[in-house]
Amino acid sequence: MLDFHDADGKDDDDMRNDTGEPLLATERIRCGKGRQMAKCWKSPLQLPWYLHGLLLLVYSSVYLLLVLSKLQPSCLEQSRPANLTRPLPSREGLQWGERKFPTNIVDNPFTGAPRPELDEAWHRLLLNDNIRVPKSYLDEQNLTSVYTKDGLEGIASLSAYHSLHCLKKVKKMLFKEYYYHEKSDEAMAREAKHVDHCVEYIRESLMCQPDLSMVTFRWINNTAQHEDKSAFYPTNFDVSLHTCADWQALDTWAGERVFDLFQVDLLKRPEPDQSKRL
């Protein structure tokens, strides 16, 4: 009969004390079968080491998850393929920076009463409203538009330009006696609906991509909204740095792709049953 010994060469009797009890209160466990059968020993004194090892593993895993959560994009960003959702200007090197908003209304060509300088400033702001973009990009975004005759490009407008167009509409409505004095009541009703659409579009745009910079307050007296001009009231002042696109660079990018919608002869006309009348 084969005599099985432990790895250190001691048999079962060597591991017992004078009382016949196993040394160190070890518990023998047999494992394996046949020639591979061996004696396995499990000591309660080893249990704390197992617990320390398990706790160390848990702590390390939690720490690693926390680090990775800081490195990864937010859940909203993870839900969209990054390359497919990046706007076309961003793919082509649009730069961003930080700056403060001047928000001055003195000597500002965009503010004040109607005058040639103001009209020219708003006109130039929207010169590059409509642009040509590759049809492949529109297909990637699951968008359709009107196309050039060769079918390689579609006509589009960056949403920022549409918001500026809407803001210009609101500005003109503030001085409707100047800009719309020749319009009929019916035409003015249409303009009012257009402006209502524009206000809603601007609201949606601001809430879609909100500027999260902080606007703080100061104690100011002689404010226009309070009757008591001597009393001090908290008044907001925007002195924060805002993360902004380089608008001049973006406008230059759009200018290189600008398309005049009045040049309809350059566009591919749809079949009669495919056209839609709004």
PDB file of N, CA and C in Angstrom, residues 169 173 185-197:
ATOM      1  N   LYS A 169     -34.365  89.551 -36.626  1.00  0.00           N
ATOM      2  CA  LYS A 169     -35.809  89.732 -36.805  1.00  0.00           C
ATOM      3  C   LYS A 169     -36.435  90.386 -35.577  1.00  0.00           C
ATOM      4  N   MET A 173     -38.249  94.070 -35.232  1.00  0.00           N
ATOM      5  CA  MET A 173     -39.614  94.208 -34.732  1.00  0.00           C
ATOM      6  C   MET A 173     -39.692  95.262 -33.625  1.00  0.00           C
ATOM      7  N   ASP A 185     -51.503  95.090 -42.856  1.00  0.00           N
ATOM      8  CA  ASP A 185     -51.817  94.397 -41.602  1.00  0.00           C
ATOM      9  C   ASP A 185     -51.634  92.890 -41.754  1.00  0.00           C
ATOM     10  N   GLU A 186     -52.013  92.374 -42.918  1.00  0.00           N
ATOM     11  CA  GLU A 186     -51.857  90.934 -43.158  1.00  0.00           C
ATOM     12  C   GLU A 186     -50.377  90.543 -43.162  1.00  0.00           C
ATOM     13  N   ALA A 187     -49.556  91.366 -43.814  1.00  0.00           N
ATOM     14  CA  ALA A 187     -48.120  91.087 -43.844  1.00  0.00           C
ATOM     15  C   ALA A 187     -47.507  91.206 -42.449  1.00  0.00           C
ATOM     16  N   MET A 188     -47.973  92.158 -41.667  1.00  0.00           N
ATOM     17  CA  MET A 188     -47.450  92.317 -40.312  1.00  0.00           C
ATOM     18  C   MET A 188     -47.855  91.150 -39.419  1.00  0.00           C
ATOM     19  N   ALA A 189     -49.018  90.586 -39.680  1.00  0.00           N
ATOM     20  CA  ALA A 189     -49.438  89.403 -38.915  1.00  0.00           C
ATOM     21  C   ALA A 189     -48.488  88.239 -39.197  1.00  0.00           C
ATOM     22  N   ARG A 190     -48.066  88.121 -40.465  1.00  0.00           N
ATOM     23  CA  ARG A 190     -47.097  87.072 -40.810  1.00  0.00           C
ATOM     24  C   ARG A 190     -45.742  87.340 -40.152  1.00  0.00           C
ATOM     25  N   GLU A 191     -45.339  88.618 -40.133  1.00  0.00           N
ATOM     26  CA  GLU A 191     -44.077  88.967 -39.485  1.00  0.00           C
ATOM     27  C   GLU A 191     -44.121  88.638 -37.993  1.00  0.00           C
ATOM     28  N   ALA A 192     -45.263  88.901 -37.371  1.00  0.00           N
ATOM     29  CA  ALA A 192     -45.402  88.617 -35.940  1.00  0.00           C
ATOM     30  C   ALA A 192     -45.243  87.124 -35.665  1.00  0.00           C
ATOM     31  N   LYS A 193     -45.818  86.295 -36.538  1.00  0.00           N
ATOM     32  CA  LYS A 193     -45.665  84.843 -36.381  1.00  0.00           C
ATOM     33  C   LYS A 193     -44.212  84.424 -36.596  1.00  0.00           C
ATOM     34  N   HIS A 194     -43.569  85.080 -37.572  1.00  0.00           N
ATOM     35  CA  HIS A 194     -42.162  84.783 -37.837  1.00  0.00           C
ATOM     36  C   HIS A 194     -41.312  85.110 -36.605  1.00  0.00           C
ATOM     37  N   VAL A 195     -41.557  86.268 -36.009  1.00  0.00           N
ATOM     38  CA  VAL A 195     -40.800  86.672 -34.826  1.00  0.00           C
ATOM     39  C   VAL A 195     -41.087  85.733 -33.659  1.00  0.00           C
ATOM     40  N   ASP A 196     -42.330  85.298 -33.532  1.00  0.00           N
ATOM     41  CA  ASP A 196     -42.671  84.355 -32.464  1.00  0.00           C
ATOM     42  C   ASP A 196     -41.887  83.052 -32.636  1.00  0.00           C
ATOM     43  N   HIS A 197     -41.805  82.601 -33.889  1.00  0.00           N
ATOM     44  CA  HIS A 197     -40.977  81.417 -34.178  1.00  0.00           C
ATOM     45  C   HIS A 197     -39.531  81.680 -33.788  1.00  0.00           C
TER      46      HIS A 197
END
